[in-house]
Tab-separated table of N, CA, C and O in Angstrom:
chain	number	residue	atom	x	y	z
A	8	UNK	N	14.568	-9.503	-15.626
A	8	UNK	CA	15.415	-8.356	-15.765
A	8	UNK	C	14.590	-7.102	-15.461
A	8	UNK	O	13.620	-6.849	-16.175
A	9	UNK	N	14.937	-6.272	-14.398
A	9	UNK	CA	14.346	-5.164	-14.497
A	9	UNK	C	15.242	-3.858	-15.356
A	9	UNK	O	16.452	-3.660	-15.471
A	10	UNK	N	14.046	-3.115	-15.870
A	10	UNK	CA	15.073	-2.023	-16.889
A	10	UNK	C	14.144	-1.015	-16.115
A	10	UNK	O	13.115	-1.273	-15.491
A	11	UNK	N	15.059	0.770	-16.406
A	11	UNK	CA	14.867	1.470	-16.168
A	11	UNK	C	13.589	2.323	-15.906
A	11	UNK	O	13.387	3.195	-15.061
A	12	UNK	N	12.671	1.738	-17.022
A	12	UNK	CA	11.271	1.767	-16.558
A	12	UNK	C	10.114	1.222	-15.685
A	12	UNK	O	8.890	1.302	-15.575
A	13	UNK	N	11.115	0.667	-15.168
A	13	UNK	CA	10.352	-0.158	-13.965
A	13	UNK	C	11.051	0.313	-12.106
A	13	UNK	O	10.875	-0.175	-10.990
A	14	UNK	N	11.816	1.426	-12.622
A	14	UNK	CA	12.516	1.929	-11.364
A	14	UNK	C	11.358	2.655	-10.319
A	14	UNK	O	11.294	2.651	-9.090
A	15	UNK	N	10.408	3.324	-11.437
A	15	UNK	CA	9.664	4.304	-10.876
A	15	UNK	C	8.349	3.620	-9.768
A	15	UNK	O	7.708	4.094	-8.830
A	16	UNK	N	8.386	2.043	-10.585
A	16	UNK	CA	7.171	1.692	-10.110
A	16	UNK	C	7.785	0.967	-8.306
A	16	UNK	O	7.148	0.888	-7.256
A	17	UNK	N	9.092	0.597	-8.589
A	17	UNK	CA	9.810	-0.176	-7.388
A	17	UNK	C	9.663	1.124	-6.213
A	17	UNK	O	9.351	0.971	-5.032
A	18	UNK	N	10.016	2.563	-6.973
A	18	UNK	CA	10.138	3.533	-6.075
A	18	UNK	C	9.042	4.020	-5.419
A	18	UNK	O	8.997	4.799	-4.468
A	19	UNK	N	7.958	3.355	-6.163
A	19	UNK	CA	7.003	4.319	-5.729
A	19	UNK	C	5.916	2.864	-4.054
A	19	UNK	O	5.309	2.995	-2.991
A	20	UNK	N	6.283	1.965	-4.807
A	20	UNK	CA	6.206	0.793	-3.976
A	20	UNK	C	7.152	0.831	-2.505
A	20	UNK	O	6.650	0.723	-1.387
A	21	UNK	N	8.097	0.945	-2.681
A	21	UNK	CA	9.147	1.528	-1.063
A	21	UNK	C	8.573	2.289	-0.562
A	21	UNK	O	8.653	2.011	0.634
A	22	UNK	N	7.680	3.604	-0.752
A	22	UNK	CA	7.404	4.766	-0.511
A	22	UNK	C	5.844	4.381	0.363
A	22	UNK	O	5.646	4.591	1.560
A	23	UNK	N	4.843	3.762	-0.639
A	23	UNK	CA	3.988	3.091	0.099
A	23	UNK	C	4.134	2.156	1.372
A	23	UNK	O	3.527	2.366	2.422
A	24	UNK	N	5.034	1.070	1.156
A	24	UNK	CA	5.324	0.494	2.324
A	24	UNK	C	5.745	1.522	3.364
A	24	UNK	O	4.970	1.465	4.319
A	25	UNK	N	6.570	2.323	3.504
A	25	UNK	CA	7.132	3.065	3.991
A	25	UNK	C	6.374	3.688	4.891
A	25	UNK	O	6.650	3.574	6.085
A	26	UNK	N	5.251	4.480	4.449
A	26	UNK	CA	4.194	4.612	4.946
A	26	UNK	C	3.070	3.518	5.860
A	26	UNK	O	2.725	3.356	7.030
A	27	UNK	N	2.906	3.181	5.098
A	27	UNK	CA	2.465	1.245	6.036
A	27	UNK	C	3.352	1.237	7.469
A	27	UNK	O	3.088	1.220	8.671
A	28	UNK	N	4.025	1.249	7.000
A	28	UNK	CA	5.511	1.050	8.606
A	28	UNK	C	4.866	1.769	9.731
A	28	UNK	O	5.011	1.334	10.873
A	29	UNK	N	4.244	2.717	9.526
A	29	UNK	CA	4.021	4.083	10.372
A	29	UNK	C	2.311	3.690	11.226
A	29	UNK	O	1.970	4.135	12.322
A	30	UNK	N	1.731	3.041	10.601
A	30	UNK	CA	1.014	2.461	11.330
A	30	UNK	C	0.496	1.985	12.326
A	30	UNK	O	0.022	0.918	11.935
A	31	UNK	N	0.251	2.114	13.527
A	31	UNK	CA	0.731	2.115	14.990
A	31	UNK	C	-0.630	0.539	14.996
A	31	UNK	O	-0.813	0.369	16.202
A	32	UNK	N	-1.119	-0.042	14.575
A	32	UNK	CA	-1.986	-1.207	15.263
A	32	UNK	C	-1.427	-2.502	13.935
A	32	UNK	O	-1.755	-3.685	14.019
A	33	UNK	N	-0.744	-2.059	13.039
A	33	UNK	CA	-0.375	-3.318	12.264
A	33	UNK	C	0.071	-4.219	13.587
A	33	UNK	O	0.651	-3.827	14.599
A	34	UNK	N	-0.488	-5.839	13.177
A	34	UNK	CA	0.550	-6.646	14.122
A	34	UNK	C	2.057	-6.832	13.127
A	34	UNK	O	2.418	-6.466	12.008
A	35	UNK	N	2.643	-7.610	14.257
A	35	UNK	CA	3.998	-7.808	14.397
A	35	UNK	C	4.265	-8.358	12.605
A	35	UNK	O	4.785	-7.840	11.617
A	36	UNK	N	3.710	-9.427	12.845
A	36	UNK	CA	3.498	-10.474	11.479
A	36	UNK	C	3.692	-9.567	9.790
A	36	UNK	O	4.393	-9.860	8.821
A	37	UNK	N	2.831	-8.522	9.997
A	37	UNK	CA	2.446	-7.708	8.773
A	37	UNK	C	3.560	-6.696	8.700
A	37	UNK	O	4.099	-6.378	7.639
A	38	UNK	N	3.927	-6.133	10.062
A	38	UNK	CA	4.937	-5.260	9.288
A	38	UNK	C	6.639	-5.998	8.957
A	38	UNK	O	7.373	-5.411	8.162
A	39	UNK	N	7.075	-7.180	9.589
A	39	UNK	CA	7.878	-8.039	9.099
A	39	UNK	C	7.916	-7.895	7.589
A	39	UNK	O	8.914	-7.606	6.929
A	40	UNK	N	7.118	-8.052	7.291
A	40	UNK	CA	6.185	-8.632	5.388
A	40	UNK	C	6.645	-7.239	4.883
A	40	UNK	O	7.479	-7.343	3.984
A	41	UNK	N	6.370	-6.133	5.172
A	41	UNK	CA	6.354	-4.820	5.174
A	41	UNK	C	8.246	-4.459	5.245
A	41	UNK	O	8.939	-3.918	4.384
A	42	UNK	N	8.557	-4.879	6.294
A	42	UNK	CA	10.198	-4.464	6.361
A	42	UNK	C	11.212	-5.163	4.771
A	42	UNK	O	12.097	-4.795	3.998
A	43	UNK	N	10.132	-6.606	5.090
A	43	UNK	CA	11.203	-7.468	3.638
A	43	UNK	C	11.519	-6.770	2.572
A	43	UNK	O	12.619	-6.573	2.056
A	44	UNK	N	9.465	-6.069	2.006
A	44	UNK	CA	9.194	-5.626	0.830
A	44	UNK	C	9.673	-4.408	0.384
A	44	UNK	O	9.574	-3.882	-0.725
A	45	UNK	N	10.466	-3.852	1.897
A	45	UNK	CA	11.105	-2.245	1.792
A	45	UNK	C	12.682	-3.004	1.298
A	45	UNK	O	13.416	-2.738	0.346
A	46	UNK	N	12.789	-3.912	2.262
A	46	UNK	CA	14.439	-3.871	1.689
A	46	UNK	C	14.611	-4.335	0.385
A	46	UNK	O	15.626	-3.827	-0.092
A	47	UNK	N	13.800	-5.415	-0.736
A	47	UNK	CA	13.135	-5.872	-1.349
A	47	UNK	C	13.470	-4.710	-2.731
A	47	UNK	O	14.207	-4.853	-3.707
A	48	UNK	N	12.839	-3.881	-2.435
A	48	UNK	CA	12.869	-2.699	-3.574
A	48	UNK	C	13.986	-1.807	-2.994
A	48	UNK	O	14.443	-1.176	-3.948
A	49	UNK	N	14.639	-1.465	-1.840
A	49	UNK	CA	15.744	-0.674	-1.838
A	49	UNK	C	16.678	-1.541	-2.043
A	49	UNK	O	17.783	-1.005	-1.954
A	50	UNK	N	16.727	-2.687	-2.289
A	50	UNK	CA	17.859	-3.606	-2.874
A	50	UNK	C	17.860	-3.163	-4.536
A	50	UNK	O	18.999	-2.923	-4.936
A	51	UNK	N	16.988	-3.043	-5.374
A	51	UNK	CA	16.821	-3.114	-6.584
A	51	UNK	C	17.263	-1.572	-6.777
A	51	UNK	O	18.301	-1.243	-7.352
A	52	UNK	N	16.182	-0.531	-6.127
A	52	UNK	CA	16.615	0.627	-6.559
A	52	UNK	C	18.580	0.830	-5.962
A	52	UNK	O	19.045	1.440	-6.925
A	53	UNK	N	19.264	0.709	-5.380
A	53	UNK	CA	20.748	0.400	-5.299
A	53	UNK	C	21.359	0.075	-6.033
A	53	UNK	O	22.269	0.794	-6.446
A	54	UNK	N	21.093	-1.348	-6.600
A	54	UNK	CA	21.440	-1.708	-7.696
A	54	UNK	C	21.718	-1.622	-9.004
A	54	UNK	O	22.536	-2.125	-9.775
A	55	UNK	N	20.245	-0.349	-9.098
A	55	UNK	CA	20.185	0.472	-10.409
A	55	UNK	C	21.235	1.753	-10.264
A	55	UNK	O	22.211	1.977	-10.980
A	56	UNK	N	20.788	2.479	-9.205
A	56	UNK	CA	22.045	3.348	-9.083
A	56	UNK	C	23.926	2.946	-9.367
A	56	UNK	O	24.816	3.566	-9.949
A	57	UNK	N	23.903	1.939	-8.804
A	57	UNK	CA	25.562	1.192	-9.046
A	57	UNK	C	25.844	1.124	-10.445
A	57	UNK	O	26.957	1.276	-10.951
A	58	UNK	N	24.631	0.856	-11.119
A	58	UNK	CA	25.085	0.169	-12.348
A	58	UNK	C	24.947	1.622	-13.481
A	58	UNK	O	25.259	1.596	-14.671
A	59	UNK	N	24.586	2.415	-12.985
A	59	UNK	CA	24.567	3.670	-13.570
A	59	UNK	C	25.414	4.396	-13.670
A	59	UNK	O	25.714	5.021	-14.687
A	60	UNK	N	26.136	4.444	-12.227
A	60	UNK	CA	27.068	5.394	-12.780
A	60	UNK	C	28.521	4.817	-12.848
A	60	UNK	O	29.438	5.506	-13.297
């Protein structure tokens, strides 16, 4: 179960990857891993929003 205190750490994890993305010599392989782990936590942070309001 994730609870509300664990939003910040998902958010702050998207934000890093996010950055990663931008990377111009990652291979192919790594930023795949990288795209999952973004949708990964923007699935969760969504989720929290829905259920909020």
């Amino acid at each position: 179960m994730i609870g509300v205190e664990h939003l910040a750490i998902h958010d702050s994890h998207r934000r890093i990857h996010l950055k990663l993305l931008d990377t111009p010599s990652l291979p192919p392989a790594r930023k795949a891993l990288i795209r999952r782990e973004i949708d990964q936590a923007t699935t969760i942070l969504d989720r929290s929003r829905e259920q909020s309001q």
